[in-house]
């Protein structure tokens, strides 16, 4: 239902590039080639913060490893040239890409020295008292606008993350016009939309700030900081509660959707599949429809390999836990009937199929290397319902029958990707291949077997995150490095518009997602 986060940044942190903004001479302290002396900054931010923002998703908040290996001094015993080469050129067959085009040699030296000569810091703390103290009313209720200040269609707005601008661009999906920009925090990440009032949207920044956004005025009206490193957000079907998941500290927080006042603080510490008790990042949160299965939030615990079901109709927010789901959980989506939660276990290369009502693991679908379904794609063709995932580790879309979880087809793509999307009114499914070479291919294929590719769009520089308009007539695609959003006819694949004035666009979310049942 109404819950989405843009998950590829956390789980593939070293697969995420950042625009170079700092010259070699701007590093505050020289980098030592052999010991001890570590640069204070990389690309204008403290080196430790740069690691947290761009590397911790794969290698862990405390550098203990996850999808990628641990990066602690005692492990990094090879020549520093090995690590410089890995960062610069990447590693074939893994989700570690080449960073040489984005980082200067001095930046790479700074990262290598930081990893080799500094001990990991403990995970940061952020308590319930901290959350309460951060709460702020930006626009009092008695000063709220009484009508929209723009002529866009509230049911067909496209909210676009401007990744490096601390901003969200808003486009009218009816006319493909840029309406304005919403002030946000660091790398606007998770989005959810009110199921009861089209006026309200919510955004969670990667720095933990949760905003209540007024789509009448395109401005935040309340905010609260639920953690220091956050990703996923979801809203209950009755419009009363929001749950947000943190990477640091290992917690989930439930807040009142109207006021953003915190209600529940859930510490996500649990045994992993190997029996070790670990603090676990929350990889995804999702909301289950009460009229279909139950009044539930689902939390996926990345390192613990567990899924927790929270009953949001219970005043105590009771939790049911499913252990031993997989290693390094990440993105997922619900089947249209909400009975099954499909969740990526990235270190195991399968999609777990979880029965939501009984909280049991029904199937493991061996899809390919590092599945990454993003927001998810499920569709019906010829009386059959299908689900699909792209992969961050190989160029392939895997498709399975939702009735029995059997794989029924694959679609090759020019490289690994992050997002696959469908729409009931469109004849095709769209998938990106943002880790390909070049990284600007969008693959479009038929919904019915044999899932033939009908076109590959090669416009732009680095393209990602296809998203349909509310009616399914058009598909929007972000060009991350091109600083534009392109609009295509979802049937003919013809480009119909190119929208500029947008800085580093990445995730795109249509407000009609408030009606969607796939979760995320």
Short mmCIF file of C-alpha atoms in Angstrom, two decimals:
data_model
loop_
_atom_site.label_atom_id
_atom_site.label_comp_id
_atom_site.label_asym_id
_atom_site.label_seq_id
_atom_site.Cartn_x
_atom_site.Cartn_y
_atom_site.Cartn_z
CA UNK A 1 0.00 0.00 0.00
CA UNK A 2 1.36 3.48 0.77
CA UNK A 3 5.01 2.90 1.54
CA UNK A 4 8.07 3.37 -0.54
CA UNK A 5 11.69 3.95 -0.01
CA UNK A 6 14.33 4.26 -2.62
CA UNK A 7 16.47 1.38 -1.51
CA UNK A 8 19.24 1.04 -3.91
CA UNK A 9 21.43 3.66 -2.26
CA UNK A 10 21.85 1.79 1.06
CA UNK A 11 22.37 -1.73 -0.13
CA UNK A 12 24.66 -0.80 -2.95
CA UNK A 13 26.47 2.08 -1.38
CA UNK A 14 29.72 1.51 -3.24
CA UNK A 15 27.70 1.27 -6.41
CA UNK A 16 26.47 4.81 -5.93
CA UNK A 17 28.50 7.61 -7.45
CA UNK A 18 28.68 11.20 -6.33
CA UNK A 19 29.47 14.23 -8.45
CA UNK A 20 33.02 15.48 -7.91
CA UNK A 21 32.87 18.85 -6.19
CA UNK A 22 36.22 19.18 -4.49
CA UNK A 23 39.59 19.60 -6.14
CA UNK A 24 42.77 17.85 -5.04
CA UNK A 25 44.06 20.93 -3.29
CA UNK A 26 40.98 21.19 -1.08
CA UNK A 27 41.82 18.24 1.15
CA UNK A 28 42.50 19.61 4.59
CA UNK A 29 45.30 17.21 5.56
CA UNK A 30 47.73 15.40 3.25
CA UNK A 31 47.17 11.70 2.68
CA UNK A 32 49.93 9.41 3.81
CA UNK A 33 50.95 6.66 1.45
CA UNK A 34 52.34 4.43 4.15
CA UNK A 35 50.82 5.15 7.50
CA UNK A 36 48.83 7.11 9.95
CA UNK A 37 48.00 10.45 8.34
CA UNK A 38 44.45 10.57 6.97
CA UNK A 39 42.77 13.29 4.95
CA UNK A 40 40.01 15.07 6.81
CA UNK A 41 37.81 15.48 3.74
CA UNK A 42 36.74 13.73 0.56
CA UNK A 43 34.76 15.81 -1.91
CA UNK A 44 34.12 18.48 0.66
CA UNK A 45 32.77 16.31 3.48
CA UNK A 46 34.61 14.61 6.37
CA UNK A 47 36.12 11.32 5.23
CA UNK A 48 34.28 9.32 7.89
CA UNK A 49 30.99 10.91 6.83
CA UNK A 50 31.77 10.20 3.17
CA UNK A 51 32.24 6.55 4.05
CA UNK A 52 28.98 6.49 6.01
CA UNK A 53 27.06 8.08 3.16
CA UNK A 54 28.50 6.12 0.25
CA UNK A 55 30.11 2.90 1.47
CA UNK A 56 28.35 1.72 4.62
CA UNK A 57 25.41 0.19 2.78
CA UNK A 58 27.60 -2.59 1.40
CA UNK A 59 30.35 -2.65 4.02
CA UNK A 60 28.44 -1.85 7.20
CA UNK A 61 28.01 1.16 9.46
CA UNK A 62 30.93 0.01 11.61
CA UNK A 63 32.83 -1.39 8.58
CA UNK A 64 32.14 -4.97 9.63
CA UNK A 65 30.88 -6.05 6.21
CA UNK A 66 27.49 -6.92 4.69
CA UNK A 67 27.01 -7.38 0.94
CA UNK A 68 30.63 -6.29 0.64
CA UNK A 69 33.58 -7.40 2.78
CA UNK A 70 34.64 -5.92 6.11
CA UNK A 71 36.92 -2.88 5.77
CA UNK A 72 38.86 -2.77 9.02
CA UNK A 73 42.62 -2.23 9.45
CA UNK A 74 43.28 -5.81 10.54
CA UNK A 75 41.72 -7.14 7.34
CA UNK A 76 43.34 -4.72 4.92
CA UNK A 77 46.84 -6.20 4.95
CA UNK A 78 47.58 -6.18 1.23
CA UNK A 79 49.48 -3.43 -0.58
CA UNK A 80 47.57 -0.12 -0.61
CA UNK A 81 47.79 -0.28 -4.41
CA UNK A 82 45.35 -3.20 -4.29
CA UNK A 83 42.73 -1.06 -2.57
CA UNK A 84 43.40 1.96 -4.75
CA UNK A 85 42.88 -0.21 -7.82
CA UNK A 86 39.69 -1.72 -6.42
CA UNK A 87 38.15 1.70 -5.79
CA UNK A 88 39.38 3.14 -9.09
CA UNK A 89 38.58 0.21 -11.39
CA UNK A 90 35.96 -1.79 -9.49
CA UNK A 91 35.72 -5.56 -9.38
CA UNK A 92 34.24 -7.50 -12.26
CA UNK A 93 31.41 -9.81 -11.28
CA UNK A 94 30.53 -7.88 -8.13
CA UNK A 95 28.45 -4.80 -7.36
CA UNK A 96 31.67 -2.85 -6.74
CA UNK A 97 31.92 -0.50 -9.74
CA UNK A 98 34.77 1.67 -10.96
CA UNK A 99 34.93 4.97 -9.10
CA UNK A 100 37.83 6.36 -11.13
CA UNK A 101 35.56 8.60 -13.17
CA UNK A 102 34.09 10.28 -10.10
CA UNK A 103 36.89 10.38 -7.52
CA UNK A 104 40.27 12.03 -7.94
CA UNK A 105 43.42 10.09 -7.10
CA UNK A 106 43.70 12.17 -3.92
CA UNK A 107 40.14 11.24 -2.94
CA UNK A 108 40.91 7.58 -3.49
CA UNK A 109 44.11 7.86 -1.45
CA UNK A 110 42.12 9.51 1.33
CA UNK A 111 39.62 6.66 1.45
CA UNK A 112 42.34 4.01 1.40
CA UNK A 113 44.22 5.70 4.24
CA UNK A 114 41.03 6.13 6.24
CA UNK A 115 40.17 2.43 5.92
CA UNK A 116 43.70 1.20 6.63
CA UNK A 117 44.67 3.46 9.53
CA UNK A 118 41.52 4.36 11.47
CA UNK A 119 39.54 2.11 13.75
CA UNK A 120 35.77 1.97 13.17
CA UNK A 121 33.67 4.22 15.32
CA UNK A 122 30.81 2.64 17.29
CA UNK A 123 27.35 2.94 15.82
CA UNK A 124 25.76 6.30 16.68
CA UNK A 125 22.96 6.61 19.18
CA UNK A 126 19.67 8.46 18.75
CA UNK A 127 17.20 7.97 21.56
CA UNK A 128 13.49 8.57 21.99
CA UNK A 129 14.38 11.74 23.88
CA UNK A 130 16.47 12.89 20.91
CA UNK A 131 13.55 12.22 18.58
CA UNK A 132 11.12 14.17 20.75
CA UNK A 133 13.54 17.09 21.04
CA UNK A 134 13.96 17.28 17.25
CA UNK A 135 10.24 17.61 16.53
CA UNK A 136 9.36 20.92 14.89
CA UNK A 137 6.19 22.52 13.53
CA UNK A 138 7.18 24.53 10.45
CA UNK A 139 3.70 25.73 9.51
CA UNK A 140 1.06 25.80 12.28
CA UNK A 141 -2.23 24.16 11.44
CA UNK A 142 -4.10 27.45 11.57
CA UNK A 143 -1.77 28.86 8.91
CA UNK A 144 -2.17 26.01 6.41
CA UNK A 145 -3.33 26.93 2.91
CA UNK A 146 -7.00 26.34 2.16
CA UNK A 147 -6.48 25.48 -1.53
CA UNK A 148 -3.64 24.40 -3.84
CA UNK A 149 -1.25 27.16 -4.88
CA UNK A 150 -0.61 25.47 -8.24
CA UNK A 151 -2.72 23.91 -10.99
CA UNK A 152 -1.08 20.46 -10.96
CA UNK A 153 -3.11 17.28 -10.54
CA UNK A 154 -2.62 16.09 -6.95
CA UNK A 155 -3.38 12.53 -8.06
CA UNK A 156 -0.70 12.63 -10.78
CA UNK A 157 2.28 14.51 -9.41
CA UNK A 158 5.78 13.15 -9.97
CA UNK A 159 8.09 13.68 -6.98
CA UNK A 160 11.71 13.44 -8.07
CA UNK A 161 14.63 13.15 -5.67
CA UNK A 162 17.29 15.74 -6.47
CA UNK A 163 19.98 13.66 -4.88
CA UNK A 164 22.71 16.24 -4.29
CA UNK A 165 20.49 19.32 -3.92
CA UNK A 166 18.65 18.52 -0.67
CA UNK A 167 15.49 19.01 -2.66
CA UNK A 168 12.54 17.28 -4.33
CA UNK A 169 11.40 18.41 -7.79
CA UNK A 170 7.65 18.26 -8.44
CA UNK A 171 6.29 17.70 -11.96
CA UNK A 172 2.67 17.67 -13.10
CA UNK A 173 2.18 14.26 -14.75
CA UNK A 174 -0.73 15.56 -16.84
CA UNK A 175 1.26 18.28 -18.60
CA UNK A 176 4.92 17.32 -17.89
CA UNK A 177 5.56 20.77 -16.37
CA UNK A 178 7.99 21.41 -13.53
CA UNK A 179 5.86 22.97 -10.79
CA UNK A 180 8.56 23.68 -8.25
CA UNK A 181 10.92 22.25 -5.67
CA UNK A 182 10.32 21.08 -2.11
CA UNK A 183 13.00 21.73 0.47
CA UNK A 184 14.23 18.42 1.88
CA UNK A 185 17.22 17.05 3.76
CA UNK A 186 20.18 14.94 2.75
CA UNK A 187 19.41 12.71 -0.25
CA UNK A 188 15.63 12.51 -0.01
CA UNK A 189 15.12 8.77 0.12
CA UNK A 190 11.82 7.29 1.25
CA UNK A 191 8.37 8.42 0.12
CA UNK A 192 4.89 7.56 1.27
CA UNK A 193 1.54 9.15 0.46
CA UNK A 194 -1.57 9.51 2.58
CA UNK A 195 -4.22 6.92 1.67
CA UNK A 196 -6.94 9.14 3.13
CA UNK A 197 -6.05 12.63 1.86
CA UNK A 198 -4.21 13.39 -1.42
CA UNK A 199 -2.89 16.59 0.12
CA UNK A 200 -0.20 14.91 2.22
CA UNK A 201 3.09 13.29 1.28
CA UNK A 202 5.94 12.20 3.53
CA UNK A 203 9.65 12.03 2.82
CA UNK A 204 12.48 10.47 4.80
CA UNK A 205 16.01 11.75 4.18
CA UNK A 206 19.03 9.54 4.51
CA UNK A 207 20.03 11.69 7.48
CA UNK A 208 16.92 10.58 9.38
CA UNK A 209 14.74 13.67 8.97
CA UNK A 210 11.09 12.80 8.31
CA UNK A 211 8.99 15.54 6.68
CA UNK A 212 5.27 15.97 6.40
CA UNK A 213 4.80 17.71 3.04
CA UNK A 214 1.82 19.81 1.97
CA UNK A 215 1.23 19.15 -1.73
CA UNK A 216 -1.01 22.24 -1.85
CA UNK A 217 1.98 24.52 -1.31
CA UNK A 218 4.91 22.16 -2.06
CA UNK A 219 6.50 22.79 1.30
CA UNK A 220 7.16 20.78 4.47
CA UNK A 221 4.91 21.68 7.39
CA UNK A 222 6.36 19.46 10.12
CA UNK A 223 9.57 17.50 10.64
CA UNK A 224 11.16 15.11 13.11
CA UNK A 225 14.48 13.30 13.12
CA UNK A 226 13.93 9.59 13.74
CA UNK A 227 17.61 8.55 13.44
CA UNK A 228 20.95 9.59 12.02
CA UNK A 229 20.98 7.23 9.01
CA UNK A 230 17.60 6.17 7.69
CA UNK A 231 15.95 4.63 4.62
CA UNK A 232 12.41 3.20 4.61
CA UNK A 233 9.03 4.74 5.41
CA UNK A 234 5.45 3.40 5.27
CA UNK A 235 1.99 4.58 6.27
CA UNK A 236 -0.92 2.63 7.71
CA UNK A 237 -4.03 2.27 5.56
CA UNK A 238 -6.14 4.25 8.00
CA UNK A 239 -3.77 7.22 7.71
CA UNK A 240 -2.95 7.27 11.44
CA UNK A 241 0.59 5.92 11.70
CA UNK A 242 3.93 6.13 9.94
CA UNK A 243 6.79 3.72 10.51
CA UNK A 244 10.35 4.66 9.57
CA UNK A 245 13.36 2.35 9.51
CA UNK A 246 16.89 3.29 10.47
CA UNK A 247 20.30 2.08 9.45
CA UNK A 248 21.78 3.84 12.48
CA UNK A 249 20.97 3.34 15.20
CA UNK A 250 19.42 -0.10 14.64
CA UNK A 251 15.83 0.92 15.25
CA UNK A 252 12.41 1.49 13.75
CA UNK A 253 10.20 4.33 14.94
CA UNK A 254 6.42 4.73 14.73
CA UNK A 255 5.05 8.27 14.70
CA UNK A 256 1.63 9.90 14.58
CA UNK A 257 1.04 10.68 10.89
CA UNK A 258 -0.78 13.93 11.60
CA UNK A 259 1.60 15.45 14.12
CA UNK A 260 4.82 13.43 13.56
CA UNK A 261 5.07 12.99 17.32
CA UNK A 262 6.92 9.73 18.15
CA UNK A 263 4.84 6.89 19.59
CA UNK A 264 6.99 3.75 19.59
CA UNK A 265 10.73 3.03 19.55
CA UNK A 266 11.67 -0.47 18.37
CA UNK A 267 15.25 -1.70 18.80
CA UNK A 268 16.11 -4.08 15.97
CA UNK A 269 18.60 -6.36 17.68
CA UNK A 270 18.19 -10.08 16.99
CA UNK A 271 20.12 -13.28 16.21
CA UNK A 272 21.21 -13.65 12.61
CA UNK A 273 20.91 -16.94 10.67
CA UNK A 274 24.27 -18.03 12.11
CA UNK A 275 23.07 -17.57 15.69
CA UNK A 276 24.98 -14.37 16.46
CA UNK A 277 23.10 -11.58 18.22
CA UNK A 278 23.50 -8.46 16.06
CA UNK A 279 22.16 -4.92 15.84
CA UNK A 280 20.44 -4.89 12.48
CA UNK A 281 19.71 -2.16 10.01
CA UNK A 282 16.10 -1.97 8.83
CA UNK A 283 16.29 -2.70 5.12
CA UNK A 284 12.65 -2.05 4.21
CA UNK A 285 9.34 -1.21 5.84
CA UNK A 286 5.98 -1.94 4.24
CA UNK A 287 2.26 -1.75 5.03
CA UNK A 288 -0.23 -4.59 4.58
CA UNK A 289 -3.87 -3.84 3.80
CA UNK A 290 -6.17 -4.81 6.71
CA UNK A 291 -9.01 -5.65 4.31
CA UNK A 292 -6.74 -8.14 2.52
CA UNK A 293 -4.63 -9.73 5.28
CA UNK A 294 -4.24 -7.58 8.37
CA UNK A 295 -3.36 -4.17 9.85
CA UNK A 296 0.37 -4.78 9.67
CA UNK A 297 3.68 -3.11 9.13
CA UNK A 298 6.49 -5.37 7.89
CA UNK A 299 10.10 -4.68 8.86
CA UNK A 300 12.99 -6.51 7.18
CA UNK A 301 16.12 -6.68 9.33
CA UNK A 302 19.11 -6.68 7.02
CA UNK A 303 21.90 -8.30 9.07
CA UNK A 304 19.62 -10.31 11.36
CA UNK A 305 17.89 -11.91 8.38
CA UNK A 306 14.51 -11.58 10.08
CA UNK A 307 11.11 -10.13 9.17
CA UNK A 308 9.03 -8.56 11.93
CA UNK A 309 5.30 -8.01 11.58
CA UNK A 310 3.98 -5.10 13.66
CA UNK A 311 0.24 -4.91 14.36
CA UNK A 312 -0.52 -1.20 14.05
CA UNK A 313 -4.11 -1.73 15.28
CA UNK A 314 -2.71 -2.91 18.63
CA UNK A 315 -2.14 -0.06 21.12
CA UNK A 316 1.04 -1.90 22.16
CA UNK A 317 2.19 -2.40 18.54
CA UNK A 318 2.65 -6.12 19.10
CA UNK A 319 5.37 -7.84 17.06
CA UNK A 320 5.46 -11.29 15.43
CA UNK A 321 8.92 -12.39 14.31
CA UNK A 322 10.12 -14.68 11.51
CA UNK A 323 13.77 -15.71 11.81
CA UNK A 324 16.28 -17.26 9.40
CA UNK A 325 14.85 -15.68 6.25
CA UNK A 326 18.23 -15.09 4.61
CA UNK A 327 21.56 -13.28 4.70
CA UNK A 328 21.61 -9.52 4.04
CA UNK A 329 17.99 -8.75 3.32
CA UNK A 330 17.07 -5.76 1.18
CA UNK A 331 14.20 -4.66 -1.07
CA UNK A 332 10.86 -6.40 -1.41
CA UNK A 333 7.24 -6.05 -2.45
CA UNK A 334 3.85 -7.54 -1.66
CA UNK A 335 1.78 -9.64 -4.02
CA UNK A 336 -1.35 -7.78 -5.20
CA UNK A 337 -3.47 -9.74 -2.71
CA UNK A 338 -0.95 -8.88 0.04
CA UNK A 339 -0.73 -12.54 1.06
CA UNK A 340 2.94 -12.92 0.10
CA UNK A 341 5.89 -10.68 0.86
CA UNK A 342 8.69 -11.16 -1.69
CA UNK A 343 12.00 -10.07 -0.19
CA UNK A 344 15.53 -10.05 -1.60
CA UNK A 345 18.18 -12.00 0.27
CA UNK A 346 21.13 -10.49 -1.50
CA UNK A 347 23.98 -12.57 -0.08
CA UNK A 348 22.03 -15.75 -0.93
CA UNK A 349 20.90 -14.63 -4.40
CA UNK A 350 17.24 -15.50 -3.85
CA UNK A 351 13.88 -13.87 -3.31
CA UNK A 352 12.20 -15.13 -0.16
CA UNK A 353 8.44 -15.72 -0.39
CA UNK A 354 6.90 -15.07 3.04
CA UNK A 355 3.31 -15.93 3.94
CA UNK A 356 2.19 -12.75 5.73
CA UNK A 357 -0.78 -14.24 7.60
CA UNK A 358 1.13 -17.18 9.10
CA UNK A 359 4.56 -15.51 9.11
CA UNK A 360 6.24 -18.54 7.56
CA UNK A 361 8.86 -18.80 4.82
CA UNK A 362 7.06 -20.50 1.96
CA UNK A 363 9.68 -20.49 -0.81
CA UNK A 364 13.13 -19.38 -1.82
CA UNK A 365 13.27 -18.32 -5.49
CA UNK A 366 16.80 -18.55 -6.89
CA UNK A 367 16.70 -15.52 -9.17
CA UNK A 368 20.32 -14.53 -9.85
CA UNK A 369 23.20 -12.50 -8.48
CA UNK A 370 22.15 -9.87 -5.92
CA UNK A 371 18.43 -9.45 -6.61
CA UNK A 372 17.21 -5.89 -6.27
CA UNK A 373 13.48 -5.54 -7.04
CA UNK A 374 13.31 -1.88 -6.07
CA UNK A 375 9.69 -0.83 -5.74
CA UNK A 376 8.65 -4.14 -7.24
CA UNK A 377 6.79 -5.15 -10.36
CA UNK A 378 3.76 -7.42 -10.46
CA UNK A 379 1.34 -7.68 -13.34
CA UNK A 380 -1.34 -9.87 -14.94
CA UNK A 381 -1.19 -11.27 -18.47
CA UNK A 382 -3.35 -14.03 -19.92
CA UNK A 383 -4.93 -14.76 -16.56
CA UNK A 384 -1.55 -15.28 -14.86
CA UNK A 385 0.02 -12.97 -12.27
CA UNK A 386 3.76 -12.43 -12.53
CA UNK A 387 6.44 -10.85 -10.36
CA UNK A 388 9.93 -9.76 -11.33
CA UNK A 389 13.25 -8.48 -10.08
CA UNK A 390 16.32 -6.94 -11.67
CA UNK A 391 19.75 -7.74 -10.25
CA UNK A 392 22.52 -5.52 -8.99
CA UNK A 393 25.09 -8.22 -9.76
CA UNK A 394 24.19 -9.22 -13.32
CA UNK A 395 22.26 -7.96 -16.33
CA UNK A 396 19.06 -9.95 -16.01
CA UNK A 397 15.38 -9.62 -15.12
CA UNK A 398 13.96 -12.78 -13.55
CA UNK A 399 10.19 -13.39 -13.77
CA UNK A 400 8.13 -15.87 -11.76
CA UNK A 401 4.51 -17.01 -11.53
CA UNK A 402 2.99 -15.67 -8.31
CA UNK A 403 0.69 -18.68 -7.95
CA UNK A 404 3.52 -21.18 -7.40
CA UNK A 405 6.72 -19.06 -7.28
CA UNK A 406 8.16 -20.92 -10.25
CA UNK A 407 10.49 -19.01 -12.57
CA UNK A 408 8.88 -18.70 -16.00
CA UNK A 409 11.31 -16.47 -17.85
CA UNK A 410 14.30 -14.19 -17.89
CA UNK A 411 15.06 -11.04 -19.86
CA UNK A 412 18.69 -10.10 -20.55
CA UNK A 413 19.68 -6.49 -19.95
CA UNK A 414 22.86 -4.60 -20.96
CA UNK A 415 24.04 -4.55 -17.36
CA UNK A 416 23.01 -4.83 -13.71
CA UNK A 417 20.08 -2.68 -12.69
CA UNK A 418 18.11 -1.41 -9.73
CA UNK A 419 14.47 -0.88 -10.67
CA UNK A 420 11.71 -2.63 -12.59
CA UNK A 421 8.19 -1.23 -12.90
CA UNK A 422 4.86 -2.12 -14.50
CA UNK A 423 1.38 -0.56 -14.71
CA UNK A 424 -1.94 -2.26 -15.31
CA UNK A 425 -2.75 0.09 -18.20
CA UNK A 426 0.58 -0.35 -20.01
CA UNK A 427 1.39 -3.35 -22.22
CA UNK A 428 5.05 -3.39 -21.17
CA UNK A 429 7.41 -3.71 -18.23
CA UNK A 430 10.33 -1.27 -17.88
CA UNK A 431 13.70 -1.97 -16.23
CA UNK A 432 16.87 0.05 -15.86
CA UNK A 433 20.44 -1.21 -16.27
CA UNK A 434 22.20 1.61 -14.45
CA UNK A 435 25.33 -0.42 -13.68
CA UNK A 436 25.88 -1.35 -17.30
CA UNK A 437 28.54 0.07 -19.59
CA UNK A 438 27.29 2.56 -20.67
CA UNK A 439 24.83 3.09 -17.82
CA UNK A 440 22.03 4.63 -19.89
CA UNK A 441 19.95 1.67 -21.06
CA UNK A 442 16.26 1.24 -20.22
CA UNK A 443 14.89 -2.14 -21.32
CA UNK A 444 11.20 -2.49 -22.21
CA UNK A 445 9.65 -5.95 -22.59
CA UNK A 446 6.28 -7.59 -23.07
CA UNK A 447 4.18 -8.74 -20.13
CA UNK A 448 3.33 -12.17 -21.57
CA UNK A 449 5.70 -15.08 -22.26
CA UNK A 450 8.20 -15.23 -23.86
CA UNK A 451 8.65 -11.67 -22.50
CA UNK A 452 10.20 -10.35 -25.69
CA UNK A 453 12.16 -7.11 -25.56
CA UNK A 454 10.32 -4.48 -27.62
CA UNK A 455 12.89 -1.74 -27.23
CA UNK A 456 15.98 -0.44 -25.47
CA UNK A 457 16.07 3.30 -24.80
CA UNK A 458 19.61 4.66 -24.90
CA UNK A 459 19.03 8.36 -24.30
CA UNK A 460 21.10 10.29 -21.79
CA UNK A 461 24.14 9.68 -19.64
CA UNK A 462 23.13 7.62 -16.59
CA UNK A 463 19.46 6.71 -16.49
CA UNK A 464 17.54 5.16 -13.63
CA UNK A 465 14.15 4.53 -11.99
CA UNK A 466 11.37 4.37 -14.61
CA UNK A 467 8.02 5.47 -13.19
CA UNK A 468 4.56 5.54 -14.79
CA UNK A 469 2.10 8.38 -14.64
CA UNK A 470 -1.14 7.65 -12.79
CA UNK A 471 -2.98 6.59 -15.95
CA UNK A 472 -0.07 4.52 -17.27
CA UNK A 473 0.16 6.49 -20.52
CA UNK A 474 3.66 7.83 -19.94
CA UNK A 475 6.88 6.65 -18.33
CA UNK A 476 9.31 9.04 -16.65
CA UNK A 477 13.05 8.27 -16.46
CA UNK A 478 15.71 10.14 -14.48
CA UNK A 479 19.02 11.02 -16.10
CA UNK A 480 21.17 11.25 -13.00
CA UNK A 481 24.22 12.81 -14.65
CA UNK A 482 22.30 14.59 -17.40
CA UNK A 483 20.25 16.64 -14.89
CA UNK A 484 17.01 16.08 -16.80
CA UNK A 485 13.93 13.88 -16.58
CA UNK A 486 12.67 12.40 -19.84
CA UNK A 487 9.09 11.38 -20.57
CA UNK A 488 8.17 8.57 -22.97
CA UNK A 489 4.94 7.30 -24.43
CA UNK A 490 4.54 4.05 -22.48
CA UNK A 491 3.22 2.21 -25.57
CA UNK A 492 5.20 3.59 -28.51
CA UNK A 493 8.37 4.39 -26.46
CA UNK A 494 8.54 7.76 -28.25
CA UNK A 495 10.11 10.57 -26.22
CA UNK A 496 7.45 13.23 -25.65
CA UNK A 497 9.15 15.63 -23.25
CA UNK A 498 12.46 16.50 -21.61
CA UNK A 499 12.29 18.41 -18.33
CA UNK A 500 15.33 20.34 -17.16
CA UNK A 501 15.89 22.57 -14.16
CA UNK A 502 16.38 19.45 -12.03
CA UNK A 503 19.65 18.67 -10.26
CA UNK A 504 20.91 15.06 -10.08
CA UNK A 505 17.46 13.43 -10.44
CA UNK A 506 17.23 9.84 -9.25
CA UNK A 507 14.15 8.28 -7.62
CA UNK A 508 10.75 9.18 -9.12
CA UNK A 509 7.49 8.56 -7.23
CA UNK A 510 3.99 9.24 -8.53
CA UNK A 511 1.39 10.33 -5.99
CA UNK A 512 -0.99 7.64 -7.28
CA UNK A 513 1.17 5.17 -5.35
CA UNK A 514 -1.10 5.93 -2.41
CA UNK A 515 -3.54 3.51 -4.05
CA UNK A 516 -0.94 0.81 -4.82
CA UNK A 517 -0.91 -2.56 -3.06
CA UNK A 518 2.66 -3.70 -3.78
CA UNK A 519 4.07 -2.02 -0.72
CA UNK A 520 7.56 -0.60 -0.35
#
